[in-house]
Amino acid sequence: VLGMGGYVCFPGGLMASCAYDDGDVPGAPPIAPGGGNAWHMGAHYAYIGIMAAVGVLLVSAFAWGGAGSHPLIRRATSWSLVTVGVLAVAQLLVLASDIGGDAPWASLGSAGAATATDAGIAFVLRAGLAFALWAVVCRSTIRQPDVYWTAAAIPAAGLLGTWAFAGHGRAMRWPVVGVGTDMVHHAAAATWVAGLAIVGFVAIPRLERDTLARVVRRFARVAAWSVGLLVVTGVVQVVRLGGGVGALLDGNHGRSLVAKLMVLAVMLAI
């Protein structure tokens, strides 16, 4: 599953971001966690929550400074971050239950073994970073802009990093390039999609015409950069994972990228 799921399948059925590696846990079967559909739904909701919170932060920084303080957007951001943190803990317990053979609610004793895997490390970091970003964005009273944006940017980048670290961003060759590229790719996507939603559902109905015109102009520039970064980082990932641009259509990742670029071209034309 590209992007949203963040799962990477390897020979033998191992899944980097939603299961453990039997090299990390001796004797552990190479299976996905026992949460089934609930696990995958949790992963999807966590992804949406991360993208929503990061998107609001980036739109506030580069397009509309008042976006983050709008009551509706503020509540959505708060709920997104709380959801990400709770789901990270729940997914850690599901992973621990697969390792220890217990039910998730009785698997605290196996949490240490779960944190020996890439996925377990990512879940622990994600829970802490989600709480830290929630505290800064939704509860802090920091008045110095430089201090505020630094305090918000660090956990936001970390949340994107947890996805890349345990997903296909770290798989195969050039893992450092892959993680950095994946973080930029998702930041650009979050900015573009969140910006479209904020402008369409909040700014247009509520802002005066002059203010709205300024916001739309700034977002248009940000969106252009976001689209460019999406294309470039997508191609880099294809080259990294597939072996070259010539192999673009040989694998699912490349074909998915081509499909997304076609959809992107239609959206830009509209």
PDB file of N, CA, C and O in Angstrom, residues 26-71:
ATOM      1  N   PRO A  26      13.730 -13.744  17.456  1.00  0.00           N
ATOM      2  CA  PRO A  26      13.973 -15.130  17.056  1.00  0.00           C
ATOM      3  C   PRO A  26      12.763 -16.016  17.292  1.00  0.00           C
ATOM      4  O   PRO A  26      12.127 -15.969  18.348  1.00  0.00           O
ATOM      5  N   GLY A  27      12.428 -16.816  16.288  1.00  0.00           N
ATOM      6  CA  GLY A  27      11.313 -17.734  16.401  1.00  0.00           C
ATOM      7  C   GLY A  27       9.968 -17.136  16.113  1.00  0.00           C
ATOM      8  O   GLY A  27       8.961 -17.841  16.066  1.00  0.00           O
ATOM      9  N   ALA A  28       9.910 -15.827  15.926  1.00  0.00           N
ATOM     10  CA  ALA A  28       8.625 -15.182  15.654  1.00  0.00           C
ATOM     11  C   ALA A  28       8.222 -15.448  14.212  1.00  0.00           C
ATOM     12  O   ALA A  28       9.037 -15.335  13.304  1.00  0.00           O
ATOM     13  N   PRO A  29       6.969 -15.820  13.967  1.00  0.00           N
ATOM     14  CA  PRO A  29       6.535 -16.082  12.603  1.00  0.00           C
ATOM     15  C   PRO A  29       6.426 -14.794  11.800  1.00  0.00           C
ATOM     16  O   PRO A  29       6.041 -13.759  12.341  1.00  0.00           O
ATOM     17  N   PRO A  30       6.768 -14.837  10.511  1.00  0.00           N
ATOM     18  CA  PRO A  30       6.704 -13.625   9.683  1.00  0.00           C
ATOM     19  C   PRO A  30       5.304 -13.321   9.233  1.00  0.00           C
ATOM     20  O   PRO A  30       4.927 -13.547   8.102  1.00  0.00           O
ATOM     21  N   ILE A  31       4.488 -12.811  10.157  1.00  0.00           N
ATOM     22  CA  ILE A  31       3.094 -12.532   9.836  1.00  0.00           C
ATOM     23  C   ILE A  31       2.767 -11.107  10.196  1.00  0.00           C
ATOM     24  O   ILE A  31       3.473 -10.464  10.980  1.00  0.00           O
ATOM     25  N   ALA A  32       1.697 -10.605   9.632  1.00  0.00           N
ATOM     26  CA  ALA A  32       1.219  -9.287  10.013  1.00  0.00           C
ATOM     27  C   ALA A  32       0.536  -9.384  11.359  1.00  0.00           C
ATOM     28  O   ALA A  32       0.138 -10.451  11.796  1.00  0.00           O
ATOM     29  N   PRO A  33       0.394  -8.281  12.083  1.00  0.00           N
ATOM     30  CA  PRO A  33      -0.246  -8.314  13.394  1.00  0.00           C
ATOM     31  C   PRO A  33      -1.647  -8.887  13.336  1.00  0.00           C
ATOM     32  O   PRO A  33      -2.332  -8.810  12.324  1.00  0.00           O
ATOM     33  N   GLY A  34      -2.061  -9.433  14.477  1.00  0.00           N
ATOM     34  CA  GLY A  34      -3.350 -10.109  14.517  1.00  0.00           C
ATOM     35  C   GLY A  34      -4.542  -9.190  14.567  1.00  0.00           C
ATOM     36  O   GLY A  34      -5.673  -9.640  14.682  1.00  0.00           O
ATOM     37  N   GLY A  35      -4.337  -7.881  14.501  1.00  0.00           N
ATOM     38  CA  GLY A  35      -5.458  -6.963  14.553  1.00  0.00           C
ATOM     39  C   GLY A  35      -6.330  -6.984  13.316  1.00  0.00           C
ATOM     40  O   GLY A  35      -7.447  -6.482  13.331  1.00  0.00           O
ATOM     41  N   GLY A  36      -5.819  -7.563  12.213  1.00  0.00           N
ATOM     42  CA  GLY A  36      -6.611  -7.672  10.991  1.00  0.00           C
ATOM     43  C   GLY A  36      -7.063  -6.330  10.481  1.00  0.00           C
ATOM     44  O   GLY A  36      -6.287  -5.378  10.394  1.00  0.00           O
ATOM     45  N   ASN A  37      -8.355  -6.245  10.137  1.00  0.00           N
ATOM     46  CA  ASN A  37      -8.891  -5.002   9.579  1.00  0.00           C
ATOM     47  C   ASN A  37      -8.762  -3.837  10.542  1.00  0.00           C
ATOM     48  O   ASN A  37      -8.557  -2.693  10.118  1.00  0.00           O
ATOM     49  N   ALA A  38      -8.909  -4.101  11.829  1.00  0.00           N
ATOM     50  CA  ALA A  38      -8.783  -3.029  12.817  1.00  0.00           C
ATOM     51  C   ALA A  38      -7.383  -2.418  12.769  1.00  0.00           C
ATOM     52  O   ALA A  38      -7.218  -1.203  12.884  1.00  0.00           O
ATOM     53  N   TRP A  39      -6.357  -3.272  12.590  1.00  0.00           N
ATOM     54  CA  TRP A  39      -4.985  -2.769  12.496  1.00  0.00           C
ATOM     55  C   TRP A  39      -4.835  -1.842  11.300  1.00  0.00           C
ATOM     56  O   TRP A  39      -4.280  -0.756  11.396  1.00  0.00           O
ATOM     57  N   HIS A  40      -5.314  -2.290  10.156  1.00  0.00           N
ATOM     58  CA  HIS A  40      -5.152  -1.495   8.938  1.00  0.00           C
ATOM     59  C   HIS A  40      -5.970  -0.206   9.005  1.00  0.00           C
ATOM     60  O   HIS A  40      -5.516   0.845   8.544  1.00  0.00           O
ATOM     61  N   MET A  41      -7.157  -0.268   9.582  1.00  0.00           N
ATOM     62  CA  MET A  41      -7.942   0.953   9.752  1.00  0.00           C
ATOM     63  C   MET A  41      -7.218   1.923  10.680  1.00  0.00           C
ATOM     64  O   MET A  41      -7.191   3.134  10.438  1.00  0.00           O
ATOM     65  N   GLY A  42      -6.626   1.389  11.746  1.00  0.00           N
ATOM     66  CA  GLY A  42      -5.871   2.240  12.652  1.00  0.00           C
ATOM     67  C   GLY A  42      -4.700   2.912  11.955  1.00  0.00           C
ATOM     68  O   GLY A  42      -4.421   4.093  12.181  1.00  0.00           O
ATOM     69  N   ALA A  43      -4.010   2.148  11.083  1.00  0.00           N
ATOM     70  CA  ALA A  43      -2.891   2.722  10.336  1.00  0.00           C
ATOM     71  C   ALA A  43      -3.374   3.841   9.417  1.00  0.00           C
ATOM     72  O   ALA A  43      -2.731   4.887   9.299  1.00  0.00           O
ATOM     73  N   HIS A  44      -4.508   3.631   8.759  1.00  0.00           N
ATOM     74  CA  HIS A  44      -5.052   4.655   7.863  1.00  0.00           C
ATOM     75  C   HIS A  44      -5.435   5.914   8.639  1.00  0.00           C
ATOM     76  O   HIS A  44      -5.104   7.034   8.225  1.00  0.00           O
ATOM     77  N   TYR A  45      -6.113   5.738   9.776  1.00  0.00           N
ATOM     78  CA  TYR A  45      -6.524   6.905  10.561  1.00  0.00           C
ATOM     79  C   TYR A  45      -5.314   7.642  11.133  1.00  0.00           C
ATOM     80  O   TYR A  45      -5.313   8.872  11.220  1.00  0.00           O
ATOM     81  N   ALA A  46      -4.282   6.895  11.532  1.00  0.00           N
ATOM     82  CA  ALA A  46      -3.068   7.536  12.028  1.00  0.00           C
ATOM     83  C   ALA A  46      -2.410   8.353  10.926  1.00  0.00           C
ATOM     84  O   ALA A  46      -1.951   9.485  11.153  1.00  0.00           O
ATOM     85  N   TYR A  47      -2.375   7.797   9.724  1.00  0.00           N
ATOM     86  CA  TYR A  47      -1.791   8.511   8.593  1.00  0.00           C
ATOM     87  C   TYR A  47      -2.571   9.807   8.316  1.00  0.00           C
ATOM     88  O   TYR A  47      -1.972  10.879   8.137  1.00  0.00           O
ATOM     89  N   ILE A  48      -3.894   9.702   8.290  1.00  0.00           N
ATOM     90  CA  ILE A  48      -4.726  10.887   8.046  1.00  0.00           C
ATOM     91  C   ILE A  48      -4.503  11.927   9.138  1.00  0.00           C
ATOM     92  O   ILE A  48      -4.419  13.131   8.869  1.00  0.00           O
ATOM     93  N   GLY A  49      -4.404  11.473  10.390  1.00  0.00           N
ATOM     94  CA  GLY A  49      -4.185  12.401  11.495  1.00  0.00           C
ATOM     95  C   GLY A  49      -2.859  13.127  11.382  1.00  0.00           C
ATOM     96  O   GLY A  49      -2.778  14.346  11.601  1.00  0.00           O
ATOM     97  N   ILE A  50      -1.799  12.404  11.044  1.00  0.00           N
ATOM     98  CA  ILE A  50      -0.488  13.030  10.879  1.00  0.00           C
ATOM     99  C   ILE A  50      -0.524  14.044   9.737  1.00  0.00           C
ATOM    100  O   ILE A  50      -0.052  15.181   9.868  1.00  0.00           O
ATOM    101  N   MET A  51      -1.098  13.632   8.608  1.00  0.00           N
ATOM    102  CA  MET A  51      -1.134  14.522   7.452  1.00  0.00           C
ATOM    103  C   MET A  51      -1.968  15.769   7.740  1.00  0.00           C
ATOM    104  O   MET A  51      -1.618  16.881   7.323  1.00  0.00           O
ATOM    105  N   ALA A  52      -3.079  15.604   8.461  1.00  0.00           N
ATOM    106  CA  ALA A  52      -3.929  16.754   8.777  1.00  0.00           C
ATOM    107  C   ALA A  52      -3.199  17.746   9.673  1.00  0.00           C
ATOM    108  O   ALA A  52      -3.189  18.961   9.415  1.00  0.00           O
ATOM    109  N   ALA A  53      -2.575  17.242  10.740  1.00  0.00           N
ATOM    110  CA  ALA A  53      -1.896  18.139  11.679  1.00  0.00           C
ATOM    111  C   ALA A  53      -0.709  18.839  11.026  1.00  0.00           C
ATOM    112  O   ALA A  53      -0.530  20.056  11.178  1.00  0.00           O
ATOM    113  N   VAL A  54       0.102  18.079  10.298  1.00  0.00           N
ATOM    114  CA  VAL A  54       1.264  18.672   9.636  1.00  0.00           C
ATOM    115  C   VAL A  54       0.815  19.641   8.544  1.00  0.00           C
ATOM    116  O   VAL A  54       1.403  20.716   8.360  1.00  0.00           O
ATOM    117  N   GLY A  55      -0.235  19.277   7.820  1.00  0.00           N
ATOM    118  CA  GLY A  55      -0.741  20.153   6.774  1.00  0.00           C
ATOM    119  C   GLY A  55      -1.224  21.480   7.315  1.00  0.00           C
ATOM    120  O   GLY A  55      -0.925  22.545   6.751  1.00  0.00           O
ATOM    121  N   VAL A  56      -1.961  21.453   8.421  1.00  0.00           N
ATOM    122  CA  VAL A  56      -2.436  22.699   9.036  1.00  0.00           C
ATOM    123  C   VAL A  56      -1.252  23.558   9.466  1.00  0.00           C
ATOM    124  O   VAL A  56      -1.234  24.786   9.262  1.00  0.00           O
ATOM    125  N   LEU A  57      -0.247  22.929  10.041  1.00  0.00           N
ATOM    126  CA  LEU A  57       0.924  23.677  10.506  1.00  0.00           C
ATOM    127  C   LEU A  57       1.639  24.351   9.326  1.00  0.00           C
ATOM    128  O   LEU A  57       2.000  25.541   9.406  1.00  0.00           O
ATOM    129  N   LEU A  58       1.823  23.623   8.229  1.00  0.00           N
ATOM    130  CA  LEU A  58       2.538  24.184   7.081  1.00  0.00           C
ATOM    131  C   LEU A  58       1.714  25.258   6.368  1.00  0.00           C
ATOM    132  O   LEU A  58       2.264  26.262   5.906  1.00  0.00           O
ATOM    133  N   VAL A  59       0.411  25.063   6.270  1.00  0.00           N
ATOM    134  CA  VAL A  59      -0.447  26.085   5.664  1.00  0.00           C
ATOM    135  C   VAL A  59      -0.422  27.350   6.515  1.00  0.00           C
ATOM    136  O   VAL A  59      -0.372  28.476   5.991  1.00  0.00           O
ATOM    137  N   SER A  60      -0.428  27.191   7.838  1.00  0.00           N
ATOM    138  CA  SER A  60      -0.359  28.351   8.724  1.00  0.00           C
ATOM    139  C   SER A  60       0.970  29.090   8.565  1.00  0.00           C
ATOM    140  O   SER A  60       1.028  30.316   8.655  1.00  0.00           O
ATOM    141  N   ALA A  61       2.038  28.331   8.331  1.00  0.00           N
ATOM    142  CA  ALA A  61       3.362  28.940   8.223  1.00  0.00           C
ATOM    143  C   ALA A  61       3.564  29.656   6.899  1.00  0.00           C
ATOM    144  O   ALA A  61       4.212  30.712   6.852  1.00  0.00           O
ATOM    145  N   PHE A  62       2.997  29.130   5.809  1.00  0.00           N
ATOM    146  CA  PHE A  62       3.368  29.631   4.490  1.00  0.00           C
ATOM    147  C   PHE A  62       2.219  30.242   3.684  1.00  0.00           C
ATOM    148  O   PHE A  62       2.481  30.895   2.669  1.00  0.00           O
ATOM    149  N   ALA A  63       0.974  30.015   4.070  1.00  0.00           N
ATOM    150  CA  ALA A  63      -0.137  30.517   3.253  1.00  0.00           C
ATOM    151  C   ALA A  63      -1.087  31.429   4.023  1.00  0.00           C
ATOM    152  O   ALA A  63      -1.380  32.538   3.586  1.00  0.00           O
ATOM    153  N   TRP A  64      -1.577  30.970   5.167  1.00  0.00           N
ATOM    154  CA  TRP A  64      -2.563  31.752   5.917  1.00  0.00           C
ATOM    155  C   TRP A  64      -2.208  31.677   7.395  1.00  0.00           C
ATOM    156  O   TRP A  64      -2.454  30.658   8.041  1.00  0.00           O
ATOM    157  N   GLY A  65      -1.640  32.723   7.912  1.00  0.00           N
ATOM    158  CA  GLY A  65      -1.196  32.721   9.288  1.00  0.00           C
ATOM    159  C   GLY A  65      -2.299  32.503  10.300  1.00  0.00           C
ATOM    160  O   GLY A  65      -2.055  32.018  11.405  1.00  0.00           O
ATOM    161  N   GLY A  66      -3.533  32.837   9.943  1.00  0.00           N
ATOM    162  CA  GLY A  66      -4.637  32.675  10.885  1.00  0.00           C
ATOM    163  C   GLY A  66      -5.302  31.322  10.854  1.00  0.00           C
ATOM    164  O   GLY A  66      -6.254  31.078  11.608  1.00  0.00           O
ATOM    165  N   ALA A  67      -4.817  30.413  10.011  1.00  0.00           N
ATOM    166  CA  ALA A  67      -5.484  29.104   9.877  1.00  0.00           C
ATOM    167  C   ALA A  67      -5.454  28.318  11.179  1.00  0.00           C
ATOM    168  O   ALA A  67      -6.471  27.783  11.629  1.00  0.00           O
ATOM    169  N   GLY A  68      -4.290  28.265  11.818  1.00  0.00           N
ATOM    170  CA  GLY A  68      -4.165  27.451  13.023  1.00  0.00           C
ATOM    171  C   GLY A  68      -4.966  27.963  14.202  1.00  0.00           C
ATOM    172  O   GLY A  68      -5.275  27.197  15.117  1.00  0.00           O
ATOM    173  N   SER A  69      -5.305  29.245  14.199  1.00  0.00           N
ATOM    174  CA  SER A  69      -6.066  29.804  15.319  1.00  0.00           C
ATOM    175  C   SER A  69      -7.576  29.774  15.093  1.00  0.00           C
ATOM    176  O   SER A  69      -8.338  30.110  16.003  1.00  0.00           O
ATOM    177  N   HIS A  70      -8.014  29.362  13.893  1.00  0.00           N
ATOM    178  CA  HIS A  70      -9.450  29.273  13.642  1.00  0.00           C
ATOM    179  C   HIS A  70     -10.034  28.148  14.506  1.00  0.00           C
ATOM    180  O   HIS A  70      -9.481  27.045  14.561  1.00  0.00           O
ATOM    181  N   PRO A  71     -11.160  28.382  15.214  1.00  0.00           N
ATOM    182  CA  PRO A  71     -11.680  27.367  16.146  1.00  0.00           C
ATOM    183  C   PRO A  71     -11.915  26.003  15.510  1.00  0.00           C
ATOM    184  O   PRO A  71     -11.569  24.967  16.103  1.00  0.00           O
TER     185      PRO A  71
END
